[in-house]
Coordinates of C-alpha atoms and ligand atoms in Angstrom, one line a residue:
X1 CA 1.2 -15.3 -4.9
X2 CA 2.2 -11.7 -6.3
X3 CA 5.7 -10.6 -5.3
X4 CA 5.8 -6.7 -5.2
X5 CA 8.9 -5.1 -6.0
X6 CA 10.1 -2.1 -3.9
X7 CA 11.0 1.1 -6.4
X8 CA 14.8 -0.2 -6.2
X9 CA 14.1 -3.4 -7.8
X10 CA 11.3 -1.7 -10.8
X11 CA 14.3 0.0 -11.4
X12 CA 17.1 -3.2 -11.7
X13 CA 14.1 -4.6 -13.6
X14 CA 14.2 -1.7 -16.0
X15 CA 17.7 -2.6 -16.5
X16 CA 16.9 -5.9 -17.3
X17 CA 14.1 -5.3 -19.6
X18 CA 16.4 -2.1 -21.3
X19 CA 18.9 -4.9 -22.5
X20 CA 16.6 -6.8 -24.5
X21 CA 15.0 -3.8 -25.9
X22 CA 18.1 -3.0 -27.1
X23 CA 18.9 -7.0 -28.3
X24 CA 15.2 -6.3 -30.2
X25 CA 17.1 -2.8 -31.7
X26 CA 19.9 -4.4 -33.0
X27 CA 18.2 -7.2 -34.2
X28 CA 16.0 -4.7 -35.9
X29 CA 18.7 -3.5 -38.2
X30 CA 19.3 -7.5 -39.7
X31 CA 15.6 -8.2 -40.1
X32 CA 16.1 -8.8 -43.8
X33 CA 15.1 -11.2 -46.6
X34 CA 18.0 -14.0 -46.8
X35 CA 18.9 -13.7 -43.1
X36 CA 18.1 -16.9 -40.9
X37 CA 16.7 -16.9 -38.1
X38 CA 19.4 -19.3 -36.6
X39 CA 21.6 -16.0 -37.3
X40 CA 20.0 -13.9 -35.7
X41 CA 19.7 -16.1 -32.5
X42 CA 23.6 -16.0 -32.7
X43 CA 23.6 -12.0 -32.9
X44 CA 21.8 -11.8 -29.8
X45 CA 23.2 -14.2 -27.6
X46 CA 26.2 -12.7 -28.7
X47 CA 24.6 -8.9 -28.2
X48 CA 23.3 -9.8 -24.5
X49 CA 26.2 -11.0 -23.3
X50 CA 27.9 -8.1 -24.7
X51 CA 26.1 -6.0 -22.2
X52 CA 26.8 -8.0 -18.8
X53 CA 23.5 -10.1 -19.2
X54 CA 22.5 -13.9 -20.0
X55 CA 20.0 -14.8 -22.3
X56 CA 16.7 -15.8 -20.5
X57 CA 15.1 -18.4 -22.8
X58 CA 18.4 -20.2 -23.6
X59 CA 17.9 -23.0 -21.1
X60 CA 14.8 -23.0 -19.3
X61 CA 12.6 -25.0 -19.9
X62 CA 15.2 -26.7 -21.8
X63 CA 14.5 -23.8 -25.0
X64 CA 17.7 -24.6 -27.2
X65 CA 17.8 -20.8 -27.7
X66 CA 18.4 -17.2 -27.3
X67 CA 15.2 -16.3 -29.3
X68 CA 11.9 -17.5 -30.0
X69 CA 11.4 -16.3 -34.1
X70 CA 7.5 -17.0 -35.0
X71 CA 7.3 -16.1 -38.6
X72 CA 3.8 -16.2 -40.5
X73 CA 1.5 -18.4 -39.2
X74 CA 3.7 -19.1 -35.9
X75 CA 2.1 -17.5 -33.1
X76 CA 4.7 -17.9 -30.5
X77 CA 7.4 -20.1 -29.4
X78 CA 8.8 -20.6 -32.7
X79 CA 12.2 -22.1 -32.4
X80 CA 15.4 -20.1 -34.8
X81 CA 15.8 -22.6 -38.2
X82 CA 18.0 -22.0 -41.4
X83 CA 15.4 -20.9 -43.5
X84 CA 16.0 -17.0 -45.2
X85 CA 13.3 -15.2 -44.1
X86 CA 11.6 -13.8 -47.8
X87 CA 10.0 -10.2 -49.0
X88 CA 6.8 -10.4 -47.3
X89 CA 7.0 -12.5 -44.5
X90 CA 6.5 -11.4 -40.6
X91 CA 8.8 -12.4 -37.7
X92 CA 7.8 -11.8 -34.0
X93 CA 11.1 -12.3 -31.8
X94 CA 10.7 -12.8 -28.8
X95 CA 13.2 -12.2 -26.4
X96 CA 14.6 -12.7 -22.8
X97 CA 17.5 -11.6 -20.8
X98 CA 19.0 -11.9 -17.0
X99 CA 20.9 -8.5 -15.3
X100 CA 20.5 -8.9 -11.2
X101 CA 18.9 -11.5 -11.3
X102 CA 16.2 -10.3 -13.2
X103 CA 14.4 -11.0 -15.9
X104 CA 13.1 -8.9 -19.0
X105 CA 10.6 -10.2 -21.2
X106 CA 9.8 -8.4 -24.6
X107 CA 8.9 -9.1 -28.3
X108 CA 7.8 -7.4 -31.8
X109 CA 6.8 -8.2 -34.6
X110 CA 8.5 -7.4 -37.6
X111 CA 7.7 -6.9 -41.2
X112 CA 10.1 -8.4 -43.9
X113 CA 10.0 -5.7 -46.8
X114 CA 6.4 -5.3 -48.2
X115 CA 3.6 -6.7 -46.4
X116 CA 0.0 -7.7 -47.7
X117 CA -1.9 -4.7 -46.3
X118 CA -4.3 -6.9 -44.3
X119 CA -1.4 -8.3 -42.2
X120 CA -0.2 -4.7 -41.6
X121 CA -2.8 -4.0 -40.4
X122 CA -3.0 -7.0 -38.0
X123 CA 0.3 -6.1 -36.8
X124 CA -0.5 -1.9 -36.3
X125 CA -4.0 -3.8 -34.2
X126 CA -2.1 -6.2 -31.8
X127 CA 0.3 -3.1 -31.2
X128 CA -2.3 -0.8 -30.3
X129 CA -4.4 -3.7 -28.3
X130 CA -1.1 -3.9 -26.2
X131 CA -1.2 -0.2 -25.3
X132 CA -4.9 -0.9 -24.8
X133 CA -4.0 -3.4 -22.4
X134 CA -1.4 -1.5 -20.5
X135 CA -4.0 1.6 -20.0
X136 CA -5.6 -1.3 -17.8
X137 CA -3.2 -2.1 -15.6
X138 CA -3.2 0.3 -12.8
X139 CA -4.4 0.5 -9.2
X140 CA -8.6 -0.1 -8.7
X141 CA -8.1 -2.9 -11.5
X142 CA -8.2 -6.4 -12.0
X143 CA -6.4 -9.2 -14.4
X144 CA -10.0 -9.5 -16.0
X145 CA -9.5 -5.8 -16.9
X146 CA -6.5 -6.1 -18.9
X147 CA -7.7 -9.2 -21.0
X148 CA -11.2 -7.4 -21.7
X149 CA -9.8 -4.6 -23.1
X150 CA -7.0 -6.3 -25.0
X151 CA -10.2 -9.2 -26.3
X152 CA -13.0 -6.2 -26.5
X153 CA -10.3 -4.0 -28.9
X154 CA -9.0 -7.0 -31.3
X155 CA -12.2 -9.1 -31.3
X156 CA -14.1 -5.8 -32.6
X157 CA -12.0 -6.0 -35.5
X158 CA -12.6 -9.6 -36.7
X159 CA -9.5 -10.9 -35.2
X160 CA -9.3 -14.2 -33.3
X161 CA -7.7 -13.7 -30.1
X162 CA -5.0 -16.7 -28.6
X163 CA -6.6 -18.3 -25.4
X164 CA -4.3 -20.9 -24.2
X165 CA -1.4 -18.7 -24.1
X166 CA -1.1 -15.7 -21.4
X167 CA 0.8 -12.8 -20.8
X168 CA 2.3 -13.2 -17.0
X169 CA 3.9 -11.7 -14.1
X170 CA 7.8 -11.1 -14.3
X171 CA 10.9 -11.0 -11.2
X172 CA 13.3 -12.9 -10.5
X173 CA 11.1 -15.9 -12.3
X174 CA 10.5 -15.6 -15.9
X175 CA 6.8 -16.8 -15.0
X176 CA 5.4 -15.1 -11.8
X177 CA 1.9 -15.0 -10.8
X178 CA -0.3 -13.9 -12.1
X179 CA -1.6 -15.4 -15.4
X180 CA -2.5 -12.2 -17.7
X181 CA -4.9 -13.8 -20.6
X182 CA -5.4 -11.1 -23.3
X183 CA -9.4 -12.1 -22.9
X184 CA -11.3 -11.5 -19.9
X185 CA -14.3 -10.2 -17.6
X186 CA -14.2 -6.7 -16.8
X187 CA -13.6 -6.3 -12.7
X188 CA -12.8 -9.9 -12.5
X189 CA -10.0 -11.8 -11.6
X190 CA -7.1 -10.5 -8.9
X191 CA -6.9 -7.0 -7.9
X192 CA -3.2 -5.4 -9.2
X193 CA -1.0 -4.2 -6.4
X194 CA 1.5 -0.9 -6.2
X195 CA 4.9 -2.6 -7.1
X196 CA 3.7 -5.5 -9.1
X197 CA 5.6 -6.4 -12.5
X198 CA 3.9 -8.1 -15.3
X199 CA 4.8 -8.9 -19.1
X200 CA 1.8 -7.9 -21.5
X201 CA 2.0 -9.7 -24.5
X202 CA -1.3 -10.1 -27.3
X203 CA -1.2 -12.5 -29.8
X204 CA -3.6 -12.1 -32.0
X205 CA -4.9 -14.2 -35.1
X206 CA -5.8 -12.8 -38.7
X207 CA -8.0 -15.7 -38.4
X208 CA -9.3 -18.3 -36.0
X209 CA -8.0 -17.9 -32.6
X210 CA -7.5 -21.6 -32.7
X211 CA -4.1 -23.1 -32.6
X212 CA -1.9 -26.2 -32.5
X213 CA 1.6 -27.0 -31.7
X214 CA 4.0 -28.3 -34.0
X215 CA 6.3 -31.6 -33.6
X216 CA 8.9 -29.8 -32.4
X217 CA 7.6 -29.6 -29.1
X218 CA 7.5 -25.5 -29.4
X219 CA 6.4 -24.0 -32.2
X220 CA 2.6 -22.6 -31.6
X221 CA 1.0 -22.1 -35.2
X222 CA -2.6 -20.8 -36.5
X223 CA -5.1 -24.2 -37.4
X224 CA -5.9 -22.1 -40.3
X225 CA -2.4 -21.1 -41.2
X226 CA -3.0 -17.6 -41.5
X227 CA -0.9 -14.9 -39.8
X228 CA -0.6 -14.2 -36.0
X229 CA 1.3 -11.1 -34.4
X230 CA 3.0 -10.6 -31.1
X231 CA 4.1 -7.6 -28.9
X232 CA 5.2 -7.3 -25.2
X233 CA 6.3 -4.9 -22.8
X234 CA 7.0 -5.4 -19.1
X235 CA 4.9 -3.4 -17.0
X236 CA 4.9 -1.8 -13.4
X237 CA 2.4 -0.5 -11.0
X238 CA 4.4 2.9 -9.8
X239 CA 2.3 5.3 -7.8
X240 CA -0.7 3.3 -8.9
X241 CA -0.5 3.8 -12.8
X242 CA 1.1 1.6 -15.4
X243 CA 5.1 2.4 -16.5
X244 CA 6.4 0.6 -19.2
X245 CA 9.9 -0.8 -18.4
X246 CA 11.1 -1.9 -22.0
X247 CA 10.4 0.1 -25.1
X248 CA 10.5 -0.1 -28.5
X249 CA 12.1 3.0 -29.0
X250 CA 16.0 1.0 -30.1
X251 CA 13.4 -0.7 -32.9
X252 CA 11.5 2.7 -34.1
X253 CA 15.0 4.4 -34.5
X254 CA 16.5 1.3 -36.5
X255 CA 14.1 1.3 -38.7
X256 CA 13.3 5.5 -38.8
X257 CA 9.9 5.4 -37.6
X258 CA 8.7 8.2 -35.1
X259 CA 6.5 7.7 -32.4
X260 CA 5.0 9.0 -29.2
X261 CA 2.8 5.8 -28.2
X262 CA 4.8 4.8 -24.7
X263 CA 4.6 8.6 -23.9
X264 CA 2.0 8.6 -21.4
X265 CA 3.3 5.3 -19.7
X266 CA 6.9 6.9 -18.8
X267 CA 6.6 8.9 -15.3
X268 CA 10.2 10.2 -16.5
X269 CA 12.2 10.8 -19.9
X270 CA 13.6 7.5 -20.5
X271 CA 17.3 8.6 -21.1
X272 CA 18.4 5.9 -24.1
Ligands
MG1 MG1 8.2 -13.0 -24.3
MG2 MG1 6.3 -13.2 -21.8

């Protein structure tokens, strides 16, 4: 079943998802070669509770942490480790966080000093499929919209896109109906509602879209080890078209990049 939110709660929700866009801007300025990602699940465990909120992750389903750090080949779900992240690697972090009772749900991925050009380009694709996607969600749509566009967009490119993991609907639960798969039927699936909150979230394969988990019980990983990216937003219906609660905006000014891509999803300046 869907739970609508009424304008009041879309808003504590923005709260919610504005703290971990701010975890993912701090976290933004650390991103470096020699860091672990064990450090920076201390940061923002440490950064989160900073600002009045609880991790989300930490906990449920037993996760052991703050984060989930995918680098490379990990997909999603990658648990933090002690290894230094090196020139050339890419790290999607994943991030949640409780304020009211809420949850945000967000992630990028981030580049680790140079990249090879064809992962770059992977990366600057799932970001765009996820705008794509959000286009979709609006009143007069279905799930099956979403994933088709997200699936039509990436799949055009020669990239393999993941099935058995979904995007999904976000409130007081960090997984609320309903499922959002990033592949789909046009005008299939169920119809979205004024009020309803959802967390977008491609992940899309320089390769196959197979994958396989690894013996830690979490991590997700490519079966042909190539690279996979990850973005997210949380999404809500308001007056039928898509706003996007969380931004990246914290990340673009870390790292100096300018950008007007969430423009047309924000109904009002977003005051930062
Ligand atoms: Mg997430
Ligand atoms: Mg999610």
């Amino acid at each position: 079943m869907i739970i609508v939110k009424t304008r009041e709660e879309i808003e504590l929700m923005r709260q919610s998802a504005l703290v971990v866009s701010k975890t993912l801007g701090m976290l933004a300025k650390e991103v470096k070669p020699g860091v672990t990602t064990n450090q920076l699940d201390k940061l923002a465990e440490d950064f989160i509770r900073s600002q009045g909120a609880i991790p989300g992750f930490l906990g449920l389903y037993d996760c052991p942490s703050t984060l989930l750090c995918s680098v490379n080949e990990a997909v999603v779900h990658g648990l933090p480790t002690d290894r230094p992240l090196e020139e050339g690697d890419i790290v999607s972090i994943d991030c949640g966080a409780i304020m009211n009772d809420f949850y945000g749900d967000h992630a990028y991925t981030f580049e680790i000093g140079d990249v090879a050009p064809e992962t770059k380009k992977l990366l600057q694709t799932t970001k765009e499929s996820l705008y794509v996607g959000i286009r979709e969600f609006k009143l007069g749509n279905r799930v099956g919209d979403v994933g088709y566009a997200i699936q039509k967009y990436c799949e055009d490119q020669g990239y393999g896109v993941v099935r058995e993991l979904v995007g999904h609907g976000l409130g007081k639960k960090m997984h609320e109906d309903p499922e959002m798969p990033n592949y789909g039927k046009r005008g299939r699936g169920k119809k979205f509602l004024e009020g309803q909150v959802v967390a977008i979230e491609p992940m899309i394969n320089l390769g196959t879209q197979k994958i396989k988990q690894l013996k830690d019980g979490w991590t997700i990983v490519t079966r042909d080890g190539k690279p996979s990216a990850h973005f997210e937003h949380d999404v809500a219906i308001i007056d039928g078209k898509p706003e996007i609660l969380s931004t990246f905006a914290y990340v673009y000014d870390a790292l100096g990049i300018e950008s007007n891509e969430e423009d047309e999803f924000r109904q009002k300046a977003l005051s930062l």
